[in-house]
XYZ file of C-alpha atoms in Angstrom:
286
model
C -15.916 16.481 0.770
C -13.415 17.620 -1.573
C -14.126 16.681 -4.405
C -10.805 14.887 -6.295
C -11.041 13.678 -9.611
C -11.403 9.908 -10.478
C -8.884 9.181 -12.766
C -5.619 6.687 -11.740
C -1.874 7.636 -11.005
C -0.691 6.363 -14.486
C 2.248 5.923 -13.416
C 0.792 3.218 -11.136
C -1.189 0.633 -13.904
C 2.576 -1.145 -14.241
C 6.093 -2.146 -13.100
C 7.941 -1.783 -16.155
C 11.042 -0.797 -16.586
C 11.244 2.484 -16.813
C 7.774 3.539 -14.837
C 8.671 6.676 -12.452
C 7.372 4.282 -9.279
C 9.224 1.846 -10.587
C 11.848 0.528 -7.640
C 13.943 3.381 -6.562
C 13.188 6.090 -8.769
C 11.536 9.683 -7.421
C 8.200 11.040 -9.579
C 7.306 14.388 -8.216
C 5.130 17.097 -9.815
C 5.717 20.434 -10.666
C 5.078 22.686 -7.341
C 1.810 25.131 -7.384
C 0.327 26.165 -4.474
C 0.181 26.427 -0.769
C -2.552 25.139 1.563
C -3.453 24.509 5.300
C -2.511 21.808 7.072
C -5.442 21.648 8.285
C -6.738 21.700 4.174
C -4.690 19.149 3.745
C -6.409 16.819 6.952
C -9.612 17.290 5.368
C -9.049 16.581 2.125
C -7.368 13.050 3.214
C -10.022 12.233 6.007
C -12.541 13.573 2.700
C -10.773 10.373 0.664
C -10.384 7.978 3.382
C -12.702 8.104 6.394
C -11.058 7.033 8.813
C -13.844 6.836 11.472
C -14.981 3.522 9.235
C -12.455 1.473 10.374
C -10.839 -0.116 13.555
C -7.442 0.135 13.179
C -3.933 -0.846 14.744
C -2.980 3.002 15.172
C -3.503 6.344 14.977
C -4.775 7.787 11.170
C -4.028 11.547 9.918
C -1.809 13.189 11.482
C 0.539 12.535 13.229
C 2.996 14.192 13.918
C 2.382 18.346 13.618
C 4.915 19.844 11.045
C 4.319 23.899 9.578
C 0.812 25.749 9.320
C 1.313 26.421 5.614
C 1.912 23.098 3.277
C 3.367 23.582 -0.691
C 5.388 20.127 -1.482
C 4.134 16.903 -0.313
C 6.620 13.411 -0.410
C 4.723 10.292 -0.584
C 6.272 6.812 0.777
C 5.004 3.686 2.201
C 7.056 3.434 5.782
C 8.246 6.582 7.844
C 11.236 5.457 8.360
C 14.647 8.078 8.572
C 15.449 6.762 4.895
C 12.504 8.037 3.894
C 12.308 11.766 6.652
C 15.708 12.701 4.841
C 15.058 11.971 2.324
C 11.628 14.386 2.529
C 14.408 17.131 4.232
C 16.496 17.037 1.118
C 13.378 17.240 -1.205
C 11.950 20.383 1.217
C 8.599 18.524 2.253
C 6.226 20.299 3.886
C 4.136 16.921 4.411
C 5.080 13.251 4.259
C 1.980 11.094 3.201
C 2.397 6.766 4.150
C 1.216 4.188 4.554
C 2.902 3.199 7.725
C 2.930 6.090 10.664
C 5.411 6.075 13.786
C 3.299 5.060 16.225
C 1.148 1.878 16.668
C -1.013 -0.414 18.717
C 0.965 -2.265 21.719
C 4.136 0.365 21.365
C 5.919 1.356 25.270
C 5.499 4.823 24.006
C 9.521 5.353 25.168
C 10.776 8.429 22.520
C 14.151 7.053 22.196
C 16.761 5.253 19.747
C 15.312 4.833 16.288
C 12.208 6.822 17.603
C 13.641 9.680 18.999
C 16.081 9.751 15.196
C 12.985 10.023 13.696
C 10.835 12.585 15.751
C 13.865 14.218 15.339
C 14.559 15.096 12.066
C 10.620 15.572 11.244
C 9.992 17.997 14.920
C 13.193 19.666 13.726
C 12.182 20.688 10.155
C 8.849 20.831 11.665
C 7.515 18.576 8.842
C 3.938 16.967 9.376
C 3.601 13.684 9.420
C 0.558 11.768 7.925
C -0.356 8.621 8.009
C -2.926 5.428 6.884
C -3.117 2.587 7.050
C -6.237 0.387 7.627
C -7.786 2.799 4.901
C -5.871 3.403 2.925
C -5.649 -0.829 1.999
C -9.709 -0.100 1.800
C -9.696 3.098 -0.633
C -11.537 1.810 -4.249
C -8.941 3.506 -6.497
C -5.896 5.321 -4.778
C -5.877 2.316 -2.371
C -3.690 -0.326 -1.772
C -5.744 -3.317 -3.067
C -6.973 -1.313 -5.892
C -4.072 -0.277 -6.957
C -2.163 -3.052 -6.657
C -4.851 -5.210 -8.578
C -4.333 -2.258 -11.218
C -0.663 -2.796 -11.680
C -1.692 -7.228 -11.349
C -4.728 -6.353 -14.243
C -7.384 -7.359 -12.127
C -11.130 -5.635 -11.377
C -12.161 -6.437 -7.778
C -15.455 -7.668 -8.314
C -16.304 -8.363 -4.293
C -15.161 -7.592 -1.243
C -14.182 -10.330 1.209
C -13.378 -10.990 5.080
C -12.466 -8.180 8.363
C -13.466 -4.421 7.742
C -14.258 -6.301 3.891
C -10.375 -5.660 2.978
C -9.782 -8.635 0.681
C -10.406 -8.103 -3.734
C -12.190 -11.307 -4.628
C -11.845 -11.407 -9.226
C -12.724 -13.217 -12.153
C -9.571 -14.342 -13.751
C -8.409 -17.607 -15.962
C -5.379 -18.562 -15.476
C -3.554 -22.390 -16.816
C -2.008 -22.869 -13.402
C -1.240 -21.484 -9.679
C 2.622 -21.610 -11.405
C 0.981 -18.997 -14.595
C -0.564 -16.143 -11.185
C 2.836 -16.226 -9.568
C 5.354 -15.541 -12.703
C 2.554 -13.023 -13.713
C 2.349 -11.505 -9.494
C 6.333 -11.455 -10.136
C 7.084 -10.185 -13.459
C 4.525 -7.353 -12.480
C 6.331 -6.592 -8.644
C 10.089 -7.003 -10.457
C 10.575 -9.099 -7.607
C 10.169 -13.104 -7.267
C 6.945 -14.405 -5.113
C 6.570 -17.534 -3.052
C 4.037 -20.660 -4.214
C 2.718 -22.844 -1.579
C 0.677 -25.409 -3.671
C -1.900 -28.167 -3.182
C -0.635 -30.910 -3.744
C 2.892 -29.600 -4.128
C 4.073 -29.259 -7.790
C 0.952 -31.200 -9.568
C -1.666 -28.759 -7.972
C 0.746 -26.022 -9.352
C -0.778 -26.783 -12.288
C -4.602 -26.618 -11.708
C -6.683 -24.134 -14.120
C -7.201 -21.083 -12.089
C -10.452 -18.709 -12.203
C -10.391 -16.955 -8.970
C -7.784 -14.353 -7.366
C -8.056 -13.185 -3.958
C -5.746 -11.022 -2.899
C -4.928 -8.376 -0.086
C -1.324 -6.207 0.987
C 0.867 -6.517 2.951
C 0.774 -8.396 5.860
C -2.600 -10.398 5.135
C -2.242 -14.055 5.513
C -4.519 -14.124 8.198
C -7.549 -13.093 5.659
C -6.685 -16.775 3.527
C -9.105 -18.544 5.052
C -12.064 -16.063 4.053
C -10.567 -16.056 0.511
C -11.324 -19.732 0.580
C -14.525 -19.046 1.759
C -15.111 -17.311 -0.638
C -13.978 -19.343 -3.424
C -10.638 -18.221 -4.393
C -8.141 -20.845 -6.413
C -5.108 -18.184 -5.701
C -4.765 -15.999 -2.739
C -2.046 -12.950 -3.082
C -1.097 -11.450 -0.220
C 2.652 -9.731 0.857
C 2.950 -12.434 3.255
C 3.223 -16.095 4.570
C 2.773 -17.613 8.066
C 3.637 -21.013 8.831
C -0.623 -22.457 9.010
C -0.964 -20.493 5.867
C 1.307 -23.315 4.066
C -1.138 -26.196 5.762
C -4.087 -25.023 5.109
C -3.537 -24.701 1.298
C -2.061 -27.746 0.790
C -5.071 -29.389 2.678
C -7.735 -26.834 1.394
C -6.444 -26.957 -2.438
C -6.609 -22.949 -2.544
C -2.451 -21.601 -3.336
C -0.849 -19.376 -0.946
C 0.898 -16.507 -2.739
C 3.429 -14.603 -0.912
C 5.085 -11.450 -2.925
C 6.360 -8.968 0.135
C 4.723 -7.087 1.689
C 6.034 -4.148 0.567
C 6.240 -4.794 -2.701
C 2.690 -5.251 -2.812
C 2.193 -1.816 -0.646
C 4.057 0.843 -2.695
C 1.391 1.664 -5.120
C -1.406 3.030 -2.742
C 0.349 5.992 -1.145
C 1.438 7.236 -4.473
C -1.933 6.874 -5.972
C -3.357 8.895 -3.424
C -0.709 11.729 -2.533
C -0.817 12.623 -6.324
C -4.557 13.241 -7.106
C -4.649 14.605 -3.462
C -1.691 17.254 -4.247
C -3.076 16.596 -8.416
C -6.584 18.521 -7.191
C -5.634 21.195 -4.285
C -2.600 22.431 -6.450
C 0.957 21.021 -4.132
C 3.794 20.351 -5.391
C 4.557 15.705 -4.617
C 7.021 13.943 -5.265
C 7.126 9.603 -4.112
C 10.119 8.083 -3.421
C 10.269 4.918 -3.696
C 12.387 3.821 0.323
C 14.073 0.544 -1.958
C 12.997 -2.204 0.592
C 13.610 -7.291 0.515
C 9.868 -7.256 2.206
C-alpha cells in the first residue's frame, strides 16, 4: 500500500469565510511530476480499499483517459459543470464522490449521460469515483472530514457497514447543535426535534452523523445512544421517529455535508505523488 502522510488538509477543517474550500472557491497545488494512470488508481485503491464495501455502483476508474497524469481535479459530483471546469483547468484526471454509473440505470448513453461522457472522452480525461469507501475513510473521508469541520471526534461507528459516527459533544440543546452546524457549513439546516420547540431545548451529550443521503441510518443512531443525528437529507418517516423517540434529527444538505472528503483525499494523494491538485466547487443547494 502507498505510504501517505497522516495529516488532514487544513482547508477542510472549517467553512470560515476565506477558507480555500469555501463555496465558489478553488484550491490548487503546484504542478510537479507525472505518473501513470495505473499508479494513481493503485494509490486511491490502496487508501480507500473499495473491495471492502457493498456499494451502489463501481468504485475506482470509471472512465479511462490518457495514460500519464500530472494534474488532478477533485469535486463532489461528476456533473457537466465540473467536467467543463476540469477541461478548462487542463486536468488529466477527475476525482469525485458521485460518479456516472449507478446500480439500476438502464445503460443507454443519451442526453445528459452522452454530454458528460462525450466531454471526458473528447479531452481524454480519466474519471475516478469512490462512493461508500470515501464516506468511510477514517482520516480523509466525508464523515471524518465533516467531523473535523464540526469539531467532533468519532469515538465509535454504527449502522450498516459501520459508516455512521458517534461522538461525545456537550450542547445545551438540539437547537444549539443545528445552529452550530448551519454556521460551520454556511447554510441553513432543518431540525426536527422531539416534542416540538420544547424538545429542541433538551441538553445534548451524544451526537451522531453520517453524510449525504443517510437518513435511513437514523434508527441505528437512536440505538447507538445519540441525542441528535446529523445527515444530509430527511425523508417522511424520520420526522415521526424524531418526535416519538426523543432523538433530534438534523438535515444539513447532501452536497453540503459531502464537500470535504474528495478534496481532502485527492490533495493528500497528490502531495504524496508530486501531482498538481485543484478542488473545484460546483455550487449545489442540496
